[in-house]
Amino acid sequence: MTTADWALLISLFSLLIAMASFIWNVWQKFIFPKPRVRVTFMLMRIVGSDPPHRLLTLNFTNFGPGEIVIDCAVARPRTPWYKRRTRLGLLNPIANLAQPDEPTGPYAGGLPKKLAVGEEHILYFPYVAEMFMREPLACIGVHDSFRRTHWAPRGDFRKVVEQHRKDFPILNDNGAPT
């Protein structure tokens, strides 16, 4: 092969790569765009309540492009990396803030919720001793209509877990915290 043949071969290969990237960009941006969702998880206190009443909040915002439907709130247990996609647990949000200690099921709290671009929704969870925070969880998030899971930042989740352990320590048989 001559130098001209090698140049032609490399040029054709470059053209194929350029066409593939163009088709991928058109597909991703215009044909099948998937919205981005930002999720936050925190412990909040209701101001002015006596005694102070606290709730866990899972806040999610659609950053677009396009609408999205959030189906449910999920948690992932601490598992090895090869089992992470297969093991999720559904969380039960509060349906009525007037009775915050009574979760009614995984589709309470206005779920499934259709969100336009820029719209947000908040799910509330009771903050009590016996709840999902006692489980060995790795993270918490929401599941959308594109079958994707959007997770809250791990730092947010760790702060809430540490505060729950301070507020509700696990006691051993002698009554001392473990």
GROMACS .gro file of N, CA and C in nm:
model
  534
    1MET      N    1   0.084  -0.119   0.000
    1MET     CA    2   0.000   0.000   0.000
    1MET      C    3   0.089   0.125   0.000
    2THR      N    4   0.043   0.220  -0.075
    2THR     CA    5   0.119   0.345  -0.084
    2THR      C    6   0.070   0.442   0.023
    3THR      N    7   0.138   0.554   0.030
    3THR     CA    8   0.101   0.657   0.127
    3THR      C    9  -0.037   0.713   0.098
    4ALA      N   10  -0.070   0.726  -0.030
    4ALA     CA   11  -0.202   0.777  -0.069
    4ALA      C   12  -0.313   0.681  -0.026
    5ASP      N   13  -0.289   0.551  -0.035
    5ASP     CA   14  -0.388   0.452   0.008
    5ASP      C   15  -0.411   0.460   0.159
    6TRP      N   16  -0.303   0.476   0.234
    6TRP     CA   17  -0.316   0.488   0.380
    6TRP      C   18  -0.391   0.616   0.417
    7ALA      N   19  -0.364   0.723   0.347
    7ALA     CA   20  -0.433   0.849   0.373
    7ALA      C   21  -0.582   0.836   0.344
    8LEU      N   22  -0.617   0.770   0.235
    8LEU     CA   23  -0.758   0.749   0.201
    8LEU      C   24  -0.826   0.662   0.306
    9LEU      N   25  -0.760   0.557   0.352
    9LEU     CA   26  -0.817   0.468   0.453
    9LEU      C   27  -0.840   0.541   0.586
   10ILE      N   28  -0.744   0.621   0.627
   10ILE     CA   29  -0.759   0.697   0.751
   10ILE      C   30  -0.869   0.801   0.737
   11SER      N   31  -0.879   0.864   0.622
   11SER     CA   32  -0.985   0.963   0.598
   11SER      C   33  -1.123   0.899   0.604
   12LEU      N   34  -1.139   0.782   0.546
   12LEU     CA   35  -1.268   0.711   0.551
   12LEU      C   36  -1.304   0.670   0.694
   13PHE      N   37  -1.205   0.625   0.767
   13PHE     CA   38  -1.228   0.588   0.906
   13PHE      C   39  -1.268   0.710   0.988
   14SER      N   40  -1.205   0.824   0.964
   14SER     CA   41  -1.242   0.949   1.033
   14SER      C   42  -1.382   0.992   0.996
   15LEU      N   43  -1.420   0.975   0.870
   15LEU     CA   44  -1.555   1.010   0.826
   15LEU      C   45  -1.659   0.922   0.896
   16LEU      N   46  -1.631   0.794   0.912
   16LEU     CA   47  -1.723   0.705   0.983
   16LEU      C   48  -1.740   0.746   1.129
   17ILE      N   49  -1.632   0.781   1.194
   17ILE     CA   50  -1.639   0.825   1.334
   17ILE      C   51  -1.719   0.955   1.344
   18ALA      N   52  -1.696   1.048   1.254
   18ALA     CA   53  -1.769   1.176   1.256
   18ALA      C   54  -1.918   1.153   1.232
   19MET      N   55  -1.954   1.065   1.139
   19MET     CA   56  -2.096   1.036   1.113
   19MET      C   57  -2.161   0.969   1.233
   20ALA      N   58  -2.091   0.877   1.297
   20ALA     CA   59  -2.147   0.809   1.414
   20ALA      C   60  -2.169   0.906   1.528
   21SER      N   61  -2.075   0.997   1.551
   21SER     CA   62  -2.094   1.094   1.659
   21SER      C   63  -2.205   1.193   1.626
   22PHE      N   64  -2.221   1.232   1.501
   22PHE     CA   65  -2.330   1.320   1.461
   22PHE      C   66  -2.465   1.253   1.483
   23ILE      N   67  -2.477   1.128   1.442
   23ILE     CA   68  -2.604   1.054   1.461
   23ILE      C   69  -2.633   1.038   1.609
   24TRP      N   70  -2.532   1.007   1.689
   24TRP     CA   71  -2.552   0.992   1.833
   24TRP      C   72  -2.599   1.123   1.897
   25ASN      N   73  -2.538   1.234   1.859
   25ASN     CA   74  -2.578   1.364   1.914
   25ASN      C   75  -2.721   1.401   1.876
   26VAL      N   76  -2.760   1.376   1.751
   26VAL     CA   77  -2.897   1.404   1.708
   26VAL      C   78  -2.994   1.316   1.786
   27TRP      N   79  -2.961   1.188   1.802
   27TRP     CA   80  -3.047   1.096   1.876
   27TRP      C   81  -3.065   1.141   2.020
   28GLN      N   82  -2.955   1.176   2.083
   28GLN     CA   83  -2.958   1.211   2.225
   28GLN      C   84  -3.023   1.346   2.251
   29LYS      N   85  -3.005   1.444   2.164
   29LYS     CA   86  -3.055   1.579   2.189
   29LYS      C   87  -3.197   1.602   2.137
   30PHE      N   88  -3.234   1.540   2.025
   30PHE     CA   89  -3.360   1.573   1.960
   30PHE      C   90  -3.460   1.459   1.953
   31ILE      N   91  -3.416   1.339   1.930
   31ILE     CA   92  -3.509   1.227   1.912
   31ILE      C   93  -3.551   1.167   2.046
   32PHE      N   94  -3.458   1.143   2.134
   32PHE     CA   95  -3.491   1.077   2.261
   32PHE      C   96  -3.421   1.146   2.378
   33PRO      N   97  -3.457   1.272   2.407
   33PRO     CA   98  -3.393   1.340   2.520
   33PRO      C   99  -3.450   1.290   2.653
   34LYS      N  100  -3.363   1.273   2.750
   34LYS     CA  101  -3.405   1.232   2.884
   34LYS      C  102  -3.378   1.346   2.981
   35PRO      N  103  -3.481   1.388   3.054
   35PRO     CA  104  -3.461   1.499   3.149
   35PRO      C  105  -3.368   1.460   3.264
   36ARG      N  106  -3.300   1.563   3.316
   36ARG     CA  107  -3.217   1.546   3.434
   36ARG      C  108  -3.299   1.586   3.556
   37VAL      N  109  -3.283   1.513   3.664
   37VAL     CA  110  -3.356   1.540   3.788
   37VAL      C  111  -3.254   1.558   3.900
   38ARG      N  112  -3.268   1.667   3.975
   38ARG     CA  113  -3.182   1.689   4.091
   38ARG      C  114  -3.261   1.649   4.215
   39VAL      N  115  -3.200   1.568   4.300
   39VAL     CA  116  -3.264   1.515   4.420
   39VAL      C  117  -3.185   1.561   4.542
   40THR      N  118  -3.257   1.604   4.647
   40THR     CA  119  -3.193   1.634   4.775
   40THR      C  120  -3.271   1.563   4.885
   41PHE      N  121  -3.200   1.529   4.991
   41PHE     CA  122  -3.259   1.458   5.104
   41PHE      C  123  -3.212   1.525   5.230
   42MET      N  124  -3.305   1.564   5.319
   42MET     CA  125  -3.263   1.633   5.441
   42MET      C  126  -3.365   1.614   5.552
   43LEU      N  127  -3.319   1.648   5.672
   43LEU     CA  128  -3.402   1.648   5.791
   43LEU      C  129  -3.449   1.790   5.814
   44MET      N  130  -3.579   1.809   5.831
   44MET     CA  131  -3.633   1.944   5.851
   44MET      C  132  -3.716   1.945   5.979
   45ARG      N  133  -3.716   2.061   6.044
   45ARG     CA  134  -3.795   2.081   6.165
   45ARG      C  135  -3.907   2.178   6.135
   46ILE      N  136  -4.026   2.147   6.183
   46ILE     CA  137  -4.140   2.236   6.165
   46ILE      C  138  -4.128   2.345   6.270
   47VAL      N  139  -4.114   2.468   6.226
   47VAL     CA  140  -4.094   2.582   6.316
   47VAL      C  141  -4.226   2.616   6.383
   48GLY      N  142  -4.220   2.641   6.513
   48GLY     CA  143  -4.338   2.681   6.588
   48GLY      C  144  -4.417   2.565   6.645
   49SER      N  145  -4.376   2.443   6.622
   49SER     CA  146  -4.449   2.330   6.679
   49SER      C  147  -4.393   2.300   6.817
   50ASP      N  148  -4.480   2.260   6.907
   50ASP     CA  149  -4.438   2.230   7.043
   50ASP      C  150  -4.496   2.096   7.082
   51PRO      N  151  -4.424   1.991   7.102
   51PRO     CA  152  -4.278   1.979   7.095
   51PRO      C  153  -4.230   1.989   6.949
   52PRO      N  154  -4.100   2.015   6.929
   52PRO     CA  155  -4.049   2.029   6.792
   52PRO      C  156  -4.075   1.901   6.713
   53HIS      N  157  -4.137   1.918   6.599
   53HIS     CA  158  -4.169   1.805   6.512
   53HIS      C  159  -4.074   1.806   6.393
   54ARG      N  160  -4.015   1.690   6.363
   54ARG     CA  161  -3.920   1.681   6.253
   54ARG      C  162  -3.969   1.582   6.149
   55LEU      N  163  -3.934   1.610   6.024
   55LEU     CA  164  -3.969   1.527   5.910
   55LEU      C  165  -3.847   1.511   5.820
   56LEU      N  166  -3.842   1.399   5.750
   56LEU     CA  167  -3.742   1.380   5.645
   56LEU      C  168  -3.806   1.425   5.514
   57THR      N  169  -3.731   1.497   5.432
   57THR     CA  170  -3.784   1.542   5.304
   57THR      C  171  -3.696   1.492   5.192
   58LEU      N  172  -3.761   1.447   5.087
   58LEU     CA  173  -3.694   1.407   4.963
   58LEU      C  174  -3.748   1.501   4.856
   59ASN      N  175  -3.662   1.592   4.812
   59ASN     CA  176  -3.700   1.698   4.720
   59ASN      C  177  -3.642   1.667   4.583
   60PHE      N  178  -3.723   1.671   4.477
   60PHE     CA  179  -3.671   1.647   4.343
   60PHE      C  180  -3.723   1.754   4.247
   61THR      N  181  -3.633   1.798   4.159
   61THR     CA  182  -3.660   1.905   4.063
   61THR      C  183  -3.623   1.859   3.924
   62ASN      N  184  -3.711   1.885   3.827
   62ASN     CA  185  -3.685   1.852   3.688
   62ASN      C  186  -3.604   1.964   3.623
   63PHE      N  187  -3.485   1.931   3.574
   63PHE     CA  188  -3.400   2.029   3.507
   63PHE      C  189  -3.410   2.020   3.355
   64GLY      N  190  -3.501   1.936   3.304
   64GLY     CA  191  -3.529   1.931   3.161
   64GLY      C  192  -3.423   1.858   3.082
   65PRO      N  193  -3.436   1.847   2.953
   65PRO     CA  194  -3.541   1.903   2.868
   65PRO      C  195  -3.664   1.813   2.866
   66GLY      N  196  -3.778   1.868   2.872
   66GLY     CA  197  -3.903   1.793   2.863
   66GLY      C  198  -3.958   1.753   2.998
   67GLU      N  199  -4.082   1.703   2.992
   67GLU     CA  200  -4.151   1.658   3.113
   67GLU      C  201  -4.102   1.520   3.153
   68ILE      N  202  -4.129   1.487   3.280
   68ILE     CA  203  -4.091   1.356   3.333
   68ILE      C  204  -4.195   1.316   3.437
   69VAL      N  205  -4.212   1.188   3.455
   69VAL     CA  206  -4.301   1.136   3.558
   69VAL      C  207  -4.217   1.061   3.660
   70ILE      N  208  -4.225   1.104   3.786
   70ILE     CA  209  -4.156   1.035   3.895
   70ILE      C  210  -4.253   0.932   3.952
   71ASP      N  211  -4.212   0.807   3.950
   71ASP     CA  212  -4.301   0.698   3.990
   71ASP      C  213  -4.299   0.669   4.139
   72CYS      N  214  -4.180   0.661   4.198
   72CYS     CA  215  -4.172   0.620   4.337
   72CYS      C  216  -4.040   0.661   4.399
   73ALA      N  217  -4.035   0.659   4.531
   73ALA     CA  218  -3.912   0.683   4.606
   73ALA      C  219  -3.851   0.548   4.639
   74VAL      N  220  -3.720   0.537   4.620
   74VAL     CA  221  -3.652   0.410   4.639
   74VAL      C  222  -3.528   0.428   4.725
   75ALA      N  223  -3.484   0.318   4.783
   75ALA     CA  224  -3.360   0.314   4.859
   75ALA      C  225  -3.282   0.192   4.815
   76ARG      N  226  -3.149   0.204   4.816
   76ARG     CA  227  -3.064   0.092   4.778
   76ARG      C  228  -2.987   0.046   4.901
   77PRO      N  229  -2.998  -0.082   4.935
   77PRO     CA  230  -2.922  -0.133   5.050
   77PRO      C  231  -2.773  -0.142   5.016
   78ARG      N  232  -2.692  -0.144   5.120
   78ARG     CA  233  -2.549  -0.162   5.098
   78ARG      C  234  -2.525  -0.304   5.049
   79THR      N  235  -2.484  -0.315   4.926
   79THR     CA  236  -2.461  -0.446   4.864
   79THR      C  237  -2.334  -0.438   4.781
   80PRO      N  238  -2.281  -0.553   4.741
   80PRO     CA  239  -2.164  -0.552   4.650
   80PRO      C  240  -2.200  -0.484   4.518
   81TRP      N  241  -2.102  -0.435   4.446
   81TRP     CA  242  -2.125  -0.359   4.323
   81TRP      C  243  -2.200  -0.438   4.217
   82TYR      N  244  -2.185  -0.570   4.212
   82TYR     CA  245  -2.249  -0.649   4.107
   82TYR      C  246  -2.398  -0.674   4.134
   83LYS      N  247  -2.450  -0.638   4.250
   83LYS     CA  248  -2.592  -0.655   4.280
   83LYS      C  249  -2.666  -0.522   4.289
   84ARG      N  250  -2.601  -0.410   4.266
   84ARG     CA  251  -2.662  -0.279   4.289
   84ARG      C  252  -2.782  -0.251   4.202
   85ARG      N  253  -2.782  -0.294   4.081
   85ARG     CA  254  -2.892  -0.261   3.991
   85ARG      C  255  -3.015  -0.346   4.018
   86THR      N  256  -2.999  -0.456   4.086
   86THR     CA  257  -3.111  -0.548   4.102
   86THR      C  258  -3.183  -0.534   4.235
   87ARG      N  259  -3.125  -0.467   4.332
   87ARG     CA  260  -3.185  -0.461   4.464
   87ARG      C  261  -3.222  -0.319   4.501
   88LEU      N  262  -3.350  -0.289   4.498
   88LEU     CA  263  -3.401  -0.159   4.541
   88LEU      C  264  -3.520  -0.183   4.633
   89GLY      N  265  -3.543  -0.091   4.725
   89GLY     CA  266  -3.659  -0.100   4.813
   89GLY      C  267  -3.746   0.023   4.795
   90LEU      N  268  -3.877   0.004   4.799
   90LEU     CA  269  -3.970   0.116   4.789
   90LEU      C  270  -3.987   0.181   4.926
   91LEU      N  271  -3.998   0.313   4.928
   91LEU     CA  272  -4.019   0.388   5.051
   91LEU      C  273  -4.162   0.437   5.057
   92ASN      N  274  -4.215   0.449   5.179
   92ASN     CA  275  -4.353   0.492   5.200
   92ASN      C  276  -4.357   0.637   5.247
   93PRO      N  277  -4.388   0.732   5.157
   93PRO     CA  278  -4.398   0.871   5.202
   93PRO      C  279  -4.529   0.896   5.277
   94ILE      N  280  -4.534   1.010   5.343
   94ILE     CA  281  -4.653   1.049   5.417
   94ILE      C  282  -4.757   1.103   5.318
   95ALA      N  283  -4.880   1.056   5.331
   95ALA     CA  284  -4.986   1.104   5.243
   95ALA      C  285  -5.048   1.233   5.294
   96ASN      N  286  -5.054   1.249   5.427
   96ASN     CA  287  -5.122   1.363   5.487
   96ASN      C  288  -5.033   1.419   5.597
   97LEU      N  289  -4.991   1.545   5.585
   97LEU     CA  290  -4.904   1.604   5.686
   97LEU      C  291  -4.975   1.627   5.819
   98ALA      N  292  -5.109   1.623   5.820
   98ALA     CA  293  -5.182   1.637   5.946
   98ALA      C  294  -5.162   1.514   6.034
   99GLN      N  295  -5.132   1.399   5.972
   99GLN     CA  296  -5.105   1.274   6.044
   99GLN      C  297  -4.970   1.221   5.996
  100PRO      N  298  -4.859   1.284   6.036
  100PRO     CA  299  -4.729   1.248   5.979
  100PRO      C  300  -4.674   1.113   6.020
  101ASP      N  301  -4.728   1.052   6.124
  101ASP     CA  302  -4.674   0.923   6.168
  101ASP      C  303  -4.740   0.806   6.098
  102GLU      N  304  -4.822   0.832   5.999
  102GLU     CA  305  -4.895   0.726   5.930
  102GLU      C  306  -4.863   0.723   5.782
  103PRO      N  307  -4.756   0.654   5.740
  103PRO     CA  308  -4.733   0.637   5.596
  103PRO      C  309  -4.838   0.541   5.541
  104THR      N  310  -4.880   0.564   5.418
  104THR     CA  311  -4.989   0.483   5.363
  104THR      C  312  -4.947   0.392   5.249
  105GLY      N  313  -4.830   0.405   5.197
  105GLY     CA  314  -4.786   0.317   5.091
  105GLY      C  315  -4.689   0.386   4.998
  106PRO      N  316  -4.629   0.310   4.907
  106PRO     CA  317  -4.526   0.369   4.820
  106PRO      C  318  -4.580   0.470   4.720
  107TYR      N  319  -4.711   0.475   4.699
  107TYR     CA  320  -4.766   0.570   4.602
  107TYR      C  321  -4.845   0.680   4.671
  108ALA      N  322  -4.811   0.710   4.794
  108ALA     CA  323  -4.871   0.822   4.865
  108ALA      C  324  -4.789   0.947   4.837
  109GLY      N  325  -4.831   1.057   4.890
  109GLY     CA  326  -4.757   1.181   4.875
  109GLY      C  327  -4.763   1.240   4.736
  110GLY      N  328  -4.864   1.204   4.658
  110GLY     CA  329  -4.879   1.260   4.524
  110GLY      C  330  -4.804   1.184   4.416
  111LEU      N  331  -4.761   1.063   4.443
  111LEU     CA  332  -4.690   0.984   4.342
  111LEU      C  333  -4.788   0.895   4.267
  112PRO      N  334  -4.768   0.868   4.143
  112PRO     CA  335  -4.669   0.924   4.052
  112PRO      C  336  -4.698   1.071   4.022
  113LYS      N  337  -4.591   1.147   4.003
  113LYS     CA  338  -4.600   1.292   3.986
  113LYS      C  339  -4.538   1.333   3.854
  114LYS      N  340  -4.617   1.403   3.771
  114LYS     CA  341  -4.567   1.454   3.643
  114LYS      C  342  -4.508   1.593   3.668
  115LEU      N  343  -4.381   1.611   3.628
  115LEU     CA  344  -4.311   1.736   3.650
  115LEU      C  345  -4.276   1.802   3.517
  116ALA      N  346  -4.314   1.929   3.503
  116ALA     CA  347  -4.269   2.008   3.389
  116ALA      C  348  -4.128   2.058   3.418
  117VAL      N  349  -4.064   2.115   3.320
  117VAL     CA  350  -3.928   2.167   3.337
  117VAL      C  351  -3.930   2.278   3.442
  118GLY      N  352  -3.842   2.268   3.539
  118GLY     CA  353  -3.832   2.366   3.645
  118GLY      C  354  -3.925   2.343   3.762
  119GLU      N  355  -4.011   2.245   3.755
  119GLU     CA  356  -4.105   2.217   3.863
  119GLU      C  357  -4.041   2.120   3.963
  120GLU      N  358  -4.081   2.134   4.091
  120GLU     CA  359  -4.028   2.047   4.194
  120GLU      C  360  -4.143   1.987   4.276
  121HIS      N  361  -4.109   1.881   4.346
  121HIS     CA  362  -4.206   1.814   4.433
  121HIS      C  363  -4.130   1.765   4.556
  122ILE      N  364  -4.198   1.762   4.670
  122ILE     CA  365  -4.135   1.719   4.794
  122ILE      C  366  -4.214   1.604   4.852
  123LEU      N  367  -4.142   1.499   4.890
  123LEU     CA  368  -4.202   1.387   4.962
  123LEU      C  369  -4.158   1.397   5.108
  124TYR      N  370  -4.249   1.369   5.198
  124TYR     CA  371  -4.220   1.376   5.341
  124TYR      C  372  -4.225   1.235   5.400
  125PHE      N  373  -4.133   1.210   5.493
  125PHE     CA  374  -4.125   1.082   5.562
  125PHE      C  375  -4.123   1.108   5.712
  126PRO      N  376  -4.187   1.021   5.792
  126PRO     CA  377  -4.184   1.042   5.937
  126PRO      C  378  -4.043   1.022   5.991
  127TYR      N  379  -4.008   1.098   6.092
  127TYR     CA  380  -3.878   1.087   6.156
  127TYR      C  381  -3.900   1.026   6.293
  128VAL      N  382  -3.896   0.894   6.298
  128VAL     CA  383  -3.919   0.819   6.421
  128VAL      C  384  -3.806   0.718   6.438
  129ALA      N  385  -3.805   0.652   6.555
  129ALA     CA  386  -3.696   0.558   6.584
  129ALA      C  387  -3.699   0.437   6.491
  130GLU      N  388  -3.815   0.377   6.474
  130GLU     CA  389  -3.826   0.257   6.391
  130GLU      C  390  -3.872   0.297   6.252
  131MET      N  391  -3.777   0.308   6.161
  131MET     CA  392  -3.808   0.346   6.024
  131MET      C  393  -3.699   0.294   5.932
  132PHE      N  394  -3.704   0.330   5.805
  132PHE     CA  395  -3.607   0.278   5.710
  132PHE      C  396  -3.465   0.326   5.736
  133MET      N  397  -3.448   0.431   5.818
  133MET     CA  398  -3.313   0.479   5.848
  133MET      C  399  -3.236   0.379   5.935
  134ARG      N  400  -3.304   0.284   5.998
  134ARG     CA  401  -3.237   0.179   6.076
  134ARG      C  402  -3.173   0.074   5.985
  135GLU      N  403  -3.221   0.065   5.863
  135GLU     CA  404  -3.168  -0.035   5.770
  135GLU      C  405  -3.029   0.005   5.721
  136PRO      N  406  -2.948  -0.091   5.682
  136PRO     CA  407  -2.816  -0.057   5.626
  136PRO      C  408  -2.830  -0.013   5.480
  137LEU      N  409  -2.864   0.113   5.458
  137LEU     CA  410  -2.887   0.166   5.324
  137LEU      C  411  -2.763   0.239   5.274
  138ALA      N  412  -2.747   0.240   5.143
  138ALA     CA  413  -2.636   0.312   5.080
  138ALA      C  414  -2.680   0.447   5.028
  139CYS      N  415  -2.801   0.456   4.973
  139CYS     CA  416  -2.848   0.583   4.919
  139CYS      C  417  -2.999   0.579   4.900
  140ILE      N  418  -3.056   0.698   4.872
  140ILE     CA  419  -3.199   0.715   4.856
  140ILE      C  420  -3.223   0.802   4.734
  141GLY      N  421  -3.332   0.777   4.662
  141GLY     CA  422  -3.359   0.854   4.542
  141GLY      C  423  -3.499   0.832   4.490
  142VAL      N  424  -3.520   0.869   4.364
  142VAL     CA  425  -3.650   0.853   4.299
  142VAL      C  426  -3.631   0.780   4.167
  143HIS      N  427  -3.737   0.713   4.124
  143HIS     CA  428  -3.738   0.636   4.001
  143HIS      C  429  -3.830   0.706   3.902
  144ASP      N  430  -3.787   0.722   3.776
  144ASP     CA  431  -3.866   0.798   3.680
  144ASP      C  432  -3.926   0.710   3.571
  145SER      N  433  -3.997   0.775   3.479
  145SER     CA  434  -4.069   0.704   3.372
  145SER      C  435  -3.975   0.651   3.264
  146PHE      N  436  -3.850   0.695   3.263
  146PHE     CA  437  -3.752   0.643   3.167
  146PHE      C  438  -3.675   0.525   3.225
  147ARG      N  439  -3.722   0.472   3.338
  147ARG     CA  440  -3.661   0.359   3.408
  147ARG      C  441  -3.521   0.393   3.458
  148ARG      N  442  -3.501   0.520   3.493
  148ARG     CA  443  -3.375   0.563   3.552
  148ARG      C  444  -3.399   0.599   3.697
  149THR      N  445  -3.295   0.583   3.777
  149THR     CA  446  -3.303   0.620   3.918
  149THR      C  447  -3.211   0.739   3.941
  150HIS      N  448  -3.265   0.841   4.005
  150HIS     CA  449  -3.189   0.961   4.036
  150HIS      C  450  -3.164   0.961   4.186
  151TRP      N  451  -3.037   0.964   4.226
  151TRP     CA  452  -3.000   0.951   4.367
  151TRP      C  453  -2.971   1.087   4.429
  152ALA      N  454  -3.005   1.097   4.557
  152ALA     CA  455  -2.966   1.216   4.635
  152ALA      C  456  -2.816   1.208   4.660
  153PRO      N  457  -2.751   1.321   4.678
  153PRO     CA  458  -2.607   1.317   4.707
  153PRO      C  459  -2.578   1.235   4.833
  154ARG      N  460  -2.471   1.158   4.829
  154ARG     CA  461  -2.437   1.071   4.942
  154ARG      C  462  -2.409   1.150   5.068
  155GLY      N  463  -2.356   1.271   5.053
  155GLY     CA  464  -2.330   1.355   5.170
  155GLY      C  465  -2.459   1.392   5.242
  156ASP      N  466  -2.565   1.423   5.167
  156ASP     CA  467  -2.695   1.452   5.227
  156ASP      C  468  -2.745   1.331   5.306
  157PHE      N  469  -2.735   1.214   5.244
  157PHE     CA  470  -2.784   1.093   5.307
  157PHE      C  471  -2.704   1.060   5.433
  158ARG      N  472  -2.572   1.075   5.427
  158ARG     CA  473  -2.489   1.046   5.544
  158ARG      C  474  -2.520   1.138   5.661
  159LYS      N  475  -2.544   1.266   5.634
  159LYS     CA  476  -2.578   1.360   5.741
  159LYS      C  477  -2.707   1.318   5.812
  160VAL      N  478  -2.806   1.278   5.735
  160VAL     CA  479  -2.933   1.238   5.794
  160VAL      C  480  -2.915   1.109   5.874
  161VAL      N  481  -2.839   1.014   5.824
  161VAL     CA  482  -2.815   0.888   5.896
  161VAL      C  483  -2.743   0.916   6.028
  162GLU      N  484  -2.641   1.001   6.026
  162GLU     CA  485  -2.568   1.033   6.149
  162GLU      C  486  -2.659   1.101   6.251
  163GLN      N  487  -2.743   1.193   6.205
  163GLN     CA  488  -2.834   1.261   6.297
  163GLN      C  489  -2.935   1.163   6.355
  164HIS      N  490  -2.984   1.069   6.272
  164HIS     CA  491  -3.080   0.969   6.321
  164HIS      C  492  -3.014   0.880   6.426
  165ARG      N  493  -2.889   0.844   6.406
  165ARG     CA  494  -2.818   0.760   6.504
  165ARG      C  495  -2.795   0.836   6.634
  166LYS      N  496  -2.773   0.968   6.627
  166LYS     CA  497  -2.757   1.048   6.749
  166LYS      C  498  -2.890   1.060   6.824
  167ASP      N  499  -2.997   1.084   6.748
  167ASP     CA  500  -3.128   1.105   6.811
  167ASP      C  501  -3.190   0.976   6.863
  168PHE      N  502  -3.167   0.865   6.795
  168PHE     CA  503  -3.227   0.737   6.833
  168PHE      C  504  -3.118   0.630   6.838
  169PRO      N  505  -3.035   0.631   6.942
  169PRO     CA  506  -2.926   0.531   6.948
  169PRO      C  507  -2.984   0.391   6.969
  170ILE      N  508  -2.914   0.295   6.914
  170ILE     CA  509  -2.951   0.155   6.931
  170ILE      C  510  -2.891   0.110   7.063
  171LEU      N  511  -2.974   0.058   7.150
  171LEU     CA  512  -2.929   0.018   7.284
  171LEU      C  513  -2.907  -0.133   7.287
  172ASN      N  514  -2.801  -0.176   7.358
  172ASN     CA  515  -2.778  -0.319   7.375
  172ASN      C  516  -2.860  -0.370   7.495
  173ASP      N  517  -2.838  -0.494   7.537
  173ASP     CA  518  -2.915  -0.555   7.646
  173ASP      C  519  -2.896  -0.482   7.779
  174ASN      N  520  -2.782  -0.417   7.801
  174ASN     CA  521  -2.756  -0.346   7.926
  174ASN      C  522  -2.811  -0.205   7.927
  175GLY      N  523  -2.866  -0.160   7.815
  175GLY     CA  524  -2.921  -0.025   7.806
  175GLY      C  525  -2.821   0.079   7.762
  176ALA      N  526  -2.701   0.035   7.723
  176ALA     CA  527  -2.599   0.128   7.675
  176ALA      C  528  -2.605   0.136   7.523
  177PRO      N  529  -2.575   0.253   7.466
  177PRO     CA  530  -2.574   0.264   7.320
  177PRO      C  531  -2.464   0.180   7.258
  178THR      N  532  -2.494   0.123   7.141
  178THR     CA  533  -2.394   0.041   7.072
  178THR      C  534  -2.317   0.122   6.972
   0.00000   0.00000   0.00000
